[in-house]
XYZ file of C-alpha atoms in Angstrom:
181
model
C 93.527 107.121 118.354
C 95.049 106.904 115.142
C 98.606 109.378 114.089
C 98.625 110.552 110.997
C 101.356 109.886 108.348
C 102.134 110.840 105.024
C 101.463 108.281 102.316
C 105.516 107.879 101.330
C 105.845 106.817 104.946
C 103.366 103.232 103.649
C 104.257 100.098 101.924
C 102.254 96.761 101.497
C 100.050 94.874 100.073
C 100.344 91.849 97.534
C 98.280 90.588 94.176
C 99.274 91.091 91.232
C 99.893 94.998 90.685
C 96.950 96.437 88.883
C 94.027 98.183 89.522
C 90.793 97.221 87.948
C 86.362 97.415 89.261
C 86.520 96.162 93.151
C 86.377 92.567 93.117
C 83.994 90.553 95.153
C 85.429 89.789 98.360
C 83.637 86.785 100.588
C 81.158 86.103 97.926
C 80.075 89.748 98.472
C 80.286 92.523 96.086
C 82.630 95.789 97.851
C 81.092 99.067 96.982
C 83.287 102.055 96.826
C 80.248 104.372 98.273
C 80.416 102.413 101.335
C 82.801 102.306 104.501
C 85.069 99.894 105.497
C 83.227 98.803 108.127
C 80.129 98.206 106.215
C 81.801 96.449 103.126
C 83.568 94.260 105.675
C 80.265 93.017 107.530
C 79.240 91.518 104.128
C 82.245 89.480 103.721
C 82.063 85.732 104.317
C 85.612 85.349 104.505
C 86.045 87.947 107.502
C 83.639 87.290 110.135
C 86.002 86.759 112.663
C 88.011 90.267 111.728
C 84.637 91.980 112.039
C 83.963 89.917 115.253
C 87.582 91.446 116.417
C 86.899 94.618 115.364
C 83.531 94.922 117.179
C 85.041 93.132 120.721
C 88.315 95.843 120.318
C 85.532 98.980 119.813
C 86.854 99.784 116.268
C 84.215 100.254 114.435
C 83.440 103.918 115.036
C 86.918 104.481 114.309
C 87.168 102.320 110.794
C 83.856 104.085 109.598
C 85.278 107.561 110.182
C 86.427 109.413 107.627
C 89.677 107.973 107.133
C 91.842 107.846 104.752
C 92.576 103.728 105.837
C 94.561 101.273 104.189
C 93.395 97.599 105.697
C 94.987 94.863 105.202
C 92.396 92.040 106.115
C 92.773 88.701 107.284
C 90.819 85.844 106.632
C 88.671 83.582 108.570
C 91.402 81.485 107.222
C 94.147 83.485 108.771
C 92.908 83.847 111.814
C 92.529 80.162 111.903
C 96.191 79.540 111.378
C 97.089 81.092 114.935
C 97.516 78.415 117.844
C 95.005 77.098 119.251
C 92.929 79.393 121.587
C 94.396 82.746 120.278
C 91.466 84.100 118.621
C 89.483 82.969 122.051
C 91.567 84.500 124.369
C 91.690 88.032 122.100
C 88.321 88.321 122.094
C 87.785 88.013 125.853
C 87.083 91.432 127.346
C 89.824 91.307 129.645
C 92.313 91.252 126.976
C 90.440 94.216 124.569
C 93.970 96.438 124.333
C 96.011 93.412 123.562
C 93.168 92.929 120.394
C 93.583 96.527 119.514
C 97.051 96.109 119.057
C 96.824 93.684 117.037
C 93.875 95.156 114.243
C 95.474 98.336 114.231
C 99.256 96.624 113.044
C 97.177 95.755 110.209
C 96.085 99.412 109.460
C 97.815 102.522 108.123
C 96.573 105.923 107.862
C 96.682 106.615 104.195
C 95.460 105.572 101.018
C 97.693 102.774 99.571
C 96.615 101.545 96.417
C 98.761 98.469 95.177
C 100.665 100.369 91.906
C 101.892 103.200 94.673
C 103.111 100.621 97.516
C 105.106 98.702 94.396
C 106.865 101.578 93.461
C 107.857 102.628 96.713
C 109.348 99.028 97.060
C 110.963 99.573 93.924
C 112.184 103.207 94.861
C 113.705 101.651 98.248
C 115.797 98.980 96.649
C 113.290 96.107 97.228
C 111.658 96.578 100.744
C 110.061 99.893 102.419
C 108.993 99.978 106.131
C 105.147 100.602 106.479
C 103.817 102.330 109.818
C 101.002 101.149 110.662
C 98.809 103.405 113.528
C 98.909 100.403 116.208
C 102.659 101.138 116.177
C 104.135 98.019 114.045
C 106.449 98.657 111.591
C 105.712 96.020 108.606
C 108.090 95.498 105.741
C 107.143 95.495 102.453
C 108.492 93.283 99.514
C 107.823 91.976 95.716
C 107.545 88.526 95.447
C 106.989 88.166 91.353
C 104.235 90.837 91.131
C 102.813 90.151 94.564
C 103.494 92.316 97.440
C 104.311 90.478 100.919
C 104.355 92.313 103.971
C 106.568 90.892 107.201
C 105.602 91.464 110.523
C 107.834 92.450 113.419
C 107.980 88.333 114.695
C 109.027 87.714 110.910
C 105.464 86.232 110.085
C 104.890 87.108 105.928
C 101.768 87.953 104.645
C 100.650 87.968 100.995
C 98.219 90.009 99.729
C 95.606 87.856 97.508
C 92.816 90.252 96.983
C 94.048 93.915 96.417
C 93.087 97.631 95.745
C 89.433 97.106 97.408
C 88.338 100.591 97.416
C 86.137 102.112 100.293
C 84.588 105.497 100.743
C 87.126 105.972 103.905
C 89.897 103.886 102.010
C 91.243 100.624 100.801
C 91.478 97.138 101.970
C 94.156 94.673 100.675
C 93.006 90.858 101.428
C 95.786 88.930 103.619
C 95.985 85.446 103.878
C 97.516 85.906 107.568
C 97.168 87.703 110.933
C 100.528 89.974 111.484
C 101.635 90.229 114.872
C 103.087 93.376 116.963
C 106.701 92.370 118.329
C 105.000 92.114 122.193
């Protein structure tokens, strides 16, 4: 399901741009021994991702091997979409139309925050990041925060980053990117 790219075809995430013990995320503690999947199941702050992830049949594919960059919205996030979205998404009926969506926020690489600056810095200020759901995001430095823009020209900021997993990383996003459509 997913296409493979190299790791200078990335760019994303925001927080400030250092790399340090894997914070807690939710009020949970992230182990690097353990998937994606199974790190994100003890967040607070991303039941409704992991409720999304579930309804779209994901998980197999976000436990696999990997590697996975994830940038993850939060409950929050998803809460800042009209009214009904997150409803309607998760209704069988519209299960493609949610897989779209979770995989624009996921690229198939290993993007720690430090790299993803400095290929921002090495493109003059943004880089395009190819995610596997076909989005293109664009990256940018906002101060020492990385923003990522969707294709509707929605901005994300990164608030939690370099959350390492045993199949990859996950980058905290305090908003839901959207494919073009």
């Amino acid at each position: 399901m997913f296409r493979t790219l190299s790791f200078t075809a990335l760019a994303l995430v925001a927080a400030p741009v250092f790399a340090a013990e894997n914070p807690m995320v939710g009020g949970a503690a992230m182990y690097d021994s353990k998937t994606i999947v199974e790190n994100a199941l003890n967040s607070a702050d991303h039941t409704t991702l992991v409720a999304a992830v579930q309804a779209a049949d994901l998980v197999e594919t976000l436990s696999g091997e990997g590697p996975f960059t994830v940038f993850a919205p939060t409950n929050d996030a998803f809460g800042m979409l009209a009214a009904g979205t997150v409803e309607d998404l998760l209704k069988p009926e519209n299960k493609e139309m949610l897989a779209k969506v979770l995989t624009c926020h996921v690229v198939a690489a290993d993007a720690m925050s430090d790299a993803i600056a400095g290929m921002i810095a090495d493109d003059g200020g943004m880089h395009p990041v190819p995610t596997v759901g076909g989005c293109t995001l664009q990256a940018t430095m906002d101060g020492e925060w990385i923003k990522l823009k969707d294709e509707r020209g929605r901005t994300a900021t990164v608030t939690i980053a370099d959350v390492k997993q045993a199949n990859g990383v996950i980058h905290v996003i305090d908003t839901v990117l959207l494919p073009a459509m």
